[in-house]
Amino acid sequence: LPNMHIRTSLMVGFPGETEEDFEELRTFVREEADLDHVGVFQYSDEPMADSSRLDDHVDDTTKQKRYELLMQDQLAVVERRNRERTQVRQEVVDVVVEGVHPTDPSLVVGRYFGQCP
């Protein structure tokens, strides 16, 4: 469908998540889902949540590593999709300018409707 954008949020480090589980998620993001935007967050215990009482909690270092890897995977997907939009299909999109770039004042930061919060 034209002008449709699919976004989702994914969690890494849920108790019991194995390396195999995580690699399956990476494959899904890199090769199958072709998502426009993914928010990734790390599991953390919440008071009274059943998950806090589960076995096999993933350590913080592993959760951070998995977070970074999944974000890198998604960035590669987004960069490819943006190249297709701008170079192959030569789409022109309207953007909302949000401000000046934090490290280069000659640039501005903005987003198009598919990147809405």
PDB file of N, CA and C in Angstrom, residues 8 26 46 102 112:
ATOM      1  N   THR A   8       7.110  -0.588  15.099  1.00  0.00           N
ATOM      2  CA  THR A   8       6.849  -1.456  16.244  1.00  0.00           C
ATOM      3  C   THR A   8       7.900  -1.222  17.307  1.00  0.00           C
ATOM      4  N   ARG A  26      16.930 -11.007  15.316  1.00  0.00           N
ATOM      5  CA  ARG A  26      17.782 -10.238  14.402  1.00  0.00           C
ATOM      6  C   ARG A  26      17.479 -10.593  12.951  1.00  0.00           C
ATOM      7  N   GLU A  46       9.872  -5.056  36.988  1.00  0.00           N
ATOM      8  CA  GLU A  46       8.917  -4.101  37.543  1.00  0.00           C
ATOM      9  C   GLU A  46       8.312  -4.733  38.792  1.00  0.00           C
ATOM     10  N   PRO A 102      22.706  19.099  16.530  1.00  0.00           N
ATOM     11  CA  PRO A 102      23.467  19.374  17.760  1.00  0.00           C
ATOM     12  C   PRO A 102      24.966  19.596  17.561  1.00  0.00           C
ATOM     13  N   TYR A 112       9.887  12.988   8.634  1.00  0.00           N
ATOM     14  CA  TYR A 112       8.697  12.955   7.784  1.00  0.00           C
ATOM     15  C   TYR A 112       7.604  12.174   8.500  1.00  0.00           C
TER      16      TYR A 112
END
